[in-house]
Coordinates of C-alpha atoms in Angstrom, one line a residue:
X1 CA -131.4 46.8 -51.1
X2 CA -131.7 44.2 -48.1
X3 CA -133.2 40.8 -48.7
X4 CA -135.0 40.3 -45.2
X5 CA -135.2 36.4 -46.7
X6 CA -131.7 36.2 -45.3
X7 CA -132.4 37.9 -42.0
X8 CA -131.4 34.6 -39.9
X9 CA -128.8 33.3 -42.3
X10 CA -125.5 33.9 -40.0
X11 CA -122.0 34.1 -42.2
X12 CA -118.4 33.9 -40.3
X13 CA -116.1 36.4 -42.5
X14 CA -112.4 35.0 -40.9
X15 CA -109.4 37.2 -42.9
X16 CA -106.6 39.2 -41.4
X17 CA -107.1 42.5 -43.5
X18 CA -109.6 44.9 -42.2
X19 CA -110.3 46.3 -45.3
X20 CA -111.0 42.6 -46.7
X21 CA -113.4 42.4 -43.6
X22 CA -115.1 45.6 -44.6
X23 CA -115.9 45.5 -48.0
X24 CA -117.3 41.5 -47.4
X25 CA -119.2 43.0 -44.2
X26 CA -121.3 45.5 -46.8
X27 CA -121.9 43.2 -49.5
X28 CA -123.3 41.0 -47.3
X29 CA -125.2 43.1 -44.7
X30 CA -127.1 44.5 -47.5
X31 CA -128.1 41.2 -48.5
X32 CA -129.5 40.5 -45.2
X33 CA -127.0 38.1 -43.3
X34 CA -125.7 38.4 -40.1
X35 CA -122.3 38.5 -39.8
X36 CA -119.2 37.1 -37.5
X37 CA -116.2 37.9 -38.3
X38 CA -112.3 36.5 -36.8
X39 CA -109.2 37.9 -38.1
X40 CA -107.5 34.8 -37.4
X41 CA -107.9 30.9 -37.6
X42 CA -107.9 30.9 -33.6
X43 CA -110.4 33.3 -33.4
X44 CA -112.4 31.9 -36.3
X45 CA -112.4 28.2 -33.8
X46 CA -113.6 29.8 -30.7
X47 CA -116.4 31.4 -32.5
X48 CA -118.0 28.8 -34.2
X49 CA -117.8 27.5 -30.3
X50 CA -120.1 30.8 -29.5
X51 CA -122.8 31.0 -32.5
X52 CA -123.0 28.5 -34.9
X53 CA -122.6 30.0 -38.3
X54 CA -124.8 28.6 -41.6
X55 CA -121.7 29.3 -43.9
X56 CA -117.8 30.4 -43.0
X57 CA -115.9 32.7 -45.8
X58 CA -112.1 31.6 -44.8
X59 CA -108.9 33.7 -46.5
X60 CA -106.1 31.0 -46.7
X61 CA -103.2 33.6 -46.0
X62 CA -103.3 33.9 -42.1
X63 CA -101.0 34.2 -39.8
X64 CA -100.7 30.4 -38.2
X65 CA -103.1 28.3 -38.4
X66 CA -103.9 29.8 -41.6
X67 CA -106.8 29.1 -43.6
X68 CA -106.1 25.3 -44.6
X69 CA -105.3 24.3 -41.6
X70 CA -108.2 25.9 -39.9
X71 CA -110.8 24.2 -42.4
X72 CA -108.5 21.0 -41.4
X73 CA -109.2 21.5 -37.6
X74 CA -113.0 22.9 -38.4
X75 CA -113.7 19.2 -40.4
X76 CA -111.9 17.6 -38.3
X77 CA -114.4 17.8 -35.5
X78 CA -118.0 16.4 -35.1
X79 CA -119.2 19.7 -34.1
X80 CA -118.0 21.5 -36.7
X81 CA -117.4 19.0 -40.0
X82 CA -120.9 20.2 -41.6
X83 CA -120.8 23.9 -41.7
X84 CA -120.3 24.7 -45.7
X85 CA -117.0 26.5 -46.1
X86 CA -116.0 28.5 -48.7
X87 CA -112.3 29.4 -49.4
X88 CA -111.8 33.3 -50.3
X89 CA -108.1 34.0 -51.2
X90 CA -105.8 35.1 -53.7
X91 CA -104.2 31.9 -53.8
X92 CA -105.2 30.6 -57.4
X93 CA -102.5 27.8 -58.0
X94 CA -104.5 25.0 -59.3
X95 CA -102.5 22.7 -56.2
X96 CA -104.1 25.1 -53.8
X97 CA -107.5 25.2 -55.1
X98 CA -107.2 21.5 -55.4
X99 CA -106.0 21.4 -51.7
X100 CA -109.0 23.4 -50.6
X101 CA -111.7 20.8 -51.8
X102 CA -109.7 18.3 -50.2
X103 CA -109.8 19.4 -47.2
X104 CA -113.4 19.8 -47.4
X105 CA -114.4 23.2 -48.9
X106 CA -117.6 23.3 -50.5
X107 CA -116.1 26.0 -52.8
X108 CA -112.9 28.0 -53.7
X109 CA -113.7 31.6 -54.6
X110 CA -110.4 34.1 -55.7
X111 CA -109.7 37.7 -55.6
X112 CA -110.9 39.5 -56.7
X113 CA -113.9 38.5 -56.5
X114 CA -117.3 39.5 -58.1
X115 CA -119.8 40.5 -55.5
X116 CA -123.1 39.1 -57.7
X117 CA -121.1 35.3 -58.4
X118 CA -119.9 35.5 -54.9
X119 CA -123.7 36.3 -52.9
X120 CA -124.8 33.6 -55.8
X121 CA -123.0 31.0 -54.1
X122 CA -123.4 31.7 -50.3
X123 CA -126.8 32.1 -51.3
X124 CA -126.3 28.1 -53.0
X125 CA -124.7 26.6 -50.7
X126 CA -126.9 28.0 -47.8
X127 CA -129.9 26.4 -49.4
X128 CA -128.3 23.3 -49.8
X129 CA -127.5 23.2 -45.8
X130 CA -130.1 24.2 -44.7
X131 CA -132.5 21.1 -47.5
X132 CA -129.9 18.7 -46.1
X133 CA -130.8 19.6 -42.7
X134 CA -134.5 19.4 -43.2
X135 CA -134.3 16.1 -45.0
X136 CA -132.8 15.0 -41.5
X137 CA -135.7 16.3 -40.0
X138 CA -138.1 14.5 -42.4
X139 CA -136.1 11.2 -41.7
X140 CA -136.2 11.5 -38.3
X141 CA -139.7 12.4 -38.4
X142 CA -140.7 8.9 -40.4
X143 CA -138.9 7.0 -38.2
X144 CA -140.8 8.2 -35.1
X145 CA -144.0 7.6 -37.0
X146 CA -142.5 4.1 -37.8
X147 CA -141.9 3.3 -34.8
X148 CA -145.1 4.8 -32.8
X149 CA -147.2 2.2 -35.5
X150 CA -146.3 -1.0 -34.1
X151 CA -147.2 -0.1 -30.2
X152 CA -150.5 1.5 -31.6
X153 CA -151.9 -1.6 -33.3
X154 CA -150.9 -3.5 -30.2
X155 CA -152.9 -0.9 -27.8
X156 CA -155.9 -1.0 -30.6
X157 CA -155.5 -5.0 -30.7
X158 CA -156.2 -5.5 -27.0
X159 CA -158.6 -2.5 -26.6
X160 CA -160.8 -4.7 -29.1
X161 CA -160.5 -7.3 -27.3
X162 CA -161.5 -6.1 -24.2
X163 CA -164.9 -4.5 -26.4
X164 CA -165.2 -8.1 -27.4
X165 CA -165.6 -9.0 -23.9
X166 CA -167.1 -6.9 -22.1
X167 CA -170.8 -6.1 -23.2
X168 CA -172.3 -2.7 -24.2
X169 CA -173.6 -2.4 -20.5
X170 CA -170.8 -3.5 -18.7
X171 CA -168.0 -0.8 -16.7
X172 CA -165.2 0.0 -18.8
X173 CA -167.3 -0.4 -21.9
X174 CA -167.5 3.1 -23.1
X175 CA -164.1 3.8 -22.0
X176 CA -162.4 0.6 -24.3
X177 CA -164.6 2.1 -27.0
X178 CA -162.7 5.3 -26.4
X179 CA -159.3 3.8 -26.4
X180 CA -160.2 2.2 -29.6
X181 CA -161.2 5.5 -31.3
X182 CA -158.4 7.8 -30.2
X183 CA -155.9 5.1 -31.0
X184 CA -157.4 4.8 -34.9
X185 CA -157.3 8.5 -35.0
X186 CA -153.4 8.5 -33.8
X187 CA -152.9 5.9 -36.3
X188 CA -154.5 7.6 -39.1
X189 CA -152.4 10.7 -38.3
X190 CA -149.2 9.0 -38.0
X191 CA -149.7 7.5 -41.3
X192 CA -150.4 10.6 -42.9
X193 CA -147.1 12.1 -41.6
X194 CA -145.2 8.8 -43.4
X195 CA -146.3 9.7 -46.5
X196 CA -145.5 13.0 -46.2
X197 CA -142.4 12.0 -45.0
X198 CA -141.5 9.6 -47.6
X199 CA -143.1 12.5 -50.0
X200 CA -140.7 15.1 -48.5
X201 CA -137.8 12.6 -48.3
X202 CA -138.0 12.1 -52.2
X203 CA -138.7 15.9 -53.2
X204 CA -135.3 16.6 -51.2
X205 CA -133.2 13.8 -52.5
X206 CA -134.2 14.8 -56.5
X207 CA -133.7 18.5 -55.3
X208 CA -130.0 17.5 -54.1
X209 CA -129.3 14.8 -56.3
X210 CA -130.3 15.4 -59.2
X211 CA -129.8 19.6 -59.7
X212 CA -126.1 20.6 -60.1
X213 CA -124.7 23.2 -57.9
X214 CA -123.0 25.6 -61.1
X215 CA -126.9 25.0 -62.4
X216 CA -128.4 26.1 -59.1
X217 CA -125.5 29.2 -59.0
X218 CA -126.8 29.9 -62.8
X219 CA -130.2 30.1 -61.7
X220 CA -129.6 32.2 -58.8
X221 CA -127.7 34.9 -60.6
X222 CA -130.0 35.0 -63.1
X223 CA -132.8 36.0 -60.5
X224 CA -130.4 38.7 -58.7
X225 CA -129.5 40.0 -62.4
X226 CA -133.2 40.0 -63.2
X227 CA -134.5 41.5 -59.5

């Protein structure tokens, strides 16, 4: 069964074995992701370049670079250092898995794998991506609003003053007037969208902070078991 909830989710598959390819390709399709997929760590660079994926799947054993080395290059970069990878391989010395973290991987998964604990953590650390991206968002967000306050109460400031001195039937009365209300209703809406901000900053941070990711995983699985 699709889950159309992962419709824009896009997933990079990179491994050198069709067959690999294949059987990752279903599980995923019929979860709803769309799917690139490079049978090399060359081909895996250049399309990153092409559509930015929310998540790459990387086998280690490639021909050169091979999968280190291309999570190396991938981290290395400013354009590329935040997409989430995960490492899929058969490689399960301790030193390798070790080695993967190091070099950035948000997770190490081995074959073989099991499909339910393996869509359980794309599924994890999709979510996670995509909170920390809106908590950018939010931050940006407040610090327009902060920054629109100061200019506001200046243009409210001498707006009064100009309804101070001009009286009720003098030109440009009516229009400082106006000034003054539009500019209190701008401010009363920018102040509304800081404490939202500083609202959705907080729900974010607790949500990222202070939740585990094996305790988001759990939870996940147990919905899919459940579903």
């Amino acid at each position: 069964m699709t889950d159309e909830k992962n419709g824009n989710d896009r997933i990079l598959i990179v491994d050198d074995n069709p067959r690999n390819i294949q059987v990752l390709g279903t599980i995923l399709r019929q979860n709803g992701y769309q799917l690139v997929v490079a049978q090399n760590g060359v081909q895996a660079l250049k399309a990153v370049e092409k559509a930015w994926p929310d998540l790459i799947l990387l086998d280690v054993m490639m021909p050169e670079p091979d999968g280190f080395e291309t999570c190396r290059r991938l981290k290395a970069s400013r354009h590329t250092e935040d997409i989430p990878v995960i490492f899929l391989t058969a490689r399960t010395e301790p030193e390798d898995i070790a080695k993967g973290f190091e070099l950035g991987a948000v997770d190490y998964i081995t074959k073989p794998f099991n499909a339910l604990e393996l869509l359980s953590r794309v599924k994890t650390h999709i979510e996670l991506t995509h909170r920390r991206k809106l908590q950018g968002v939010i931050e940006m967000a407040g610090a327009v609003c902060h920054e629109m306050n100061q200019p506001l109460q200046s243009i409210l400031g001498y707006a009064e003053l100009l309804i101070m001195d001009i009286s009720p039937e003098g030109p440009g009365y009516e229009k400082a007037v106006k000034i003054s209300e539009q500019v209190r209703k701008m401010g009363k809406i920018t102040k509304k969208l800081m404490k939202i901000t500083e609202y959705r900053r907080f729900e974010t941070k607790i949500y990222l902070d202070g939740q585990k990711i094996v305790d988001i995983d759990r939870s996940a699985m147990k919905k899919k078991s459940s579903g």
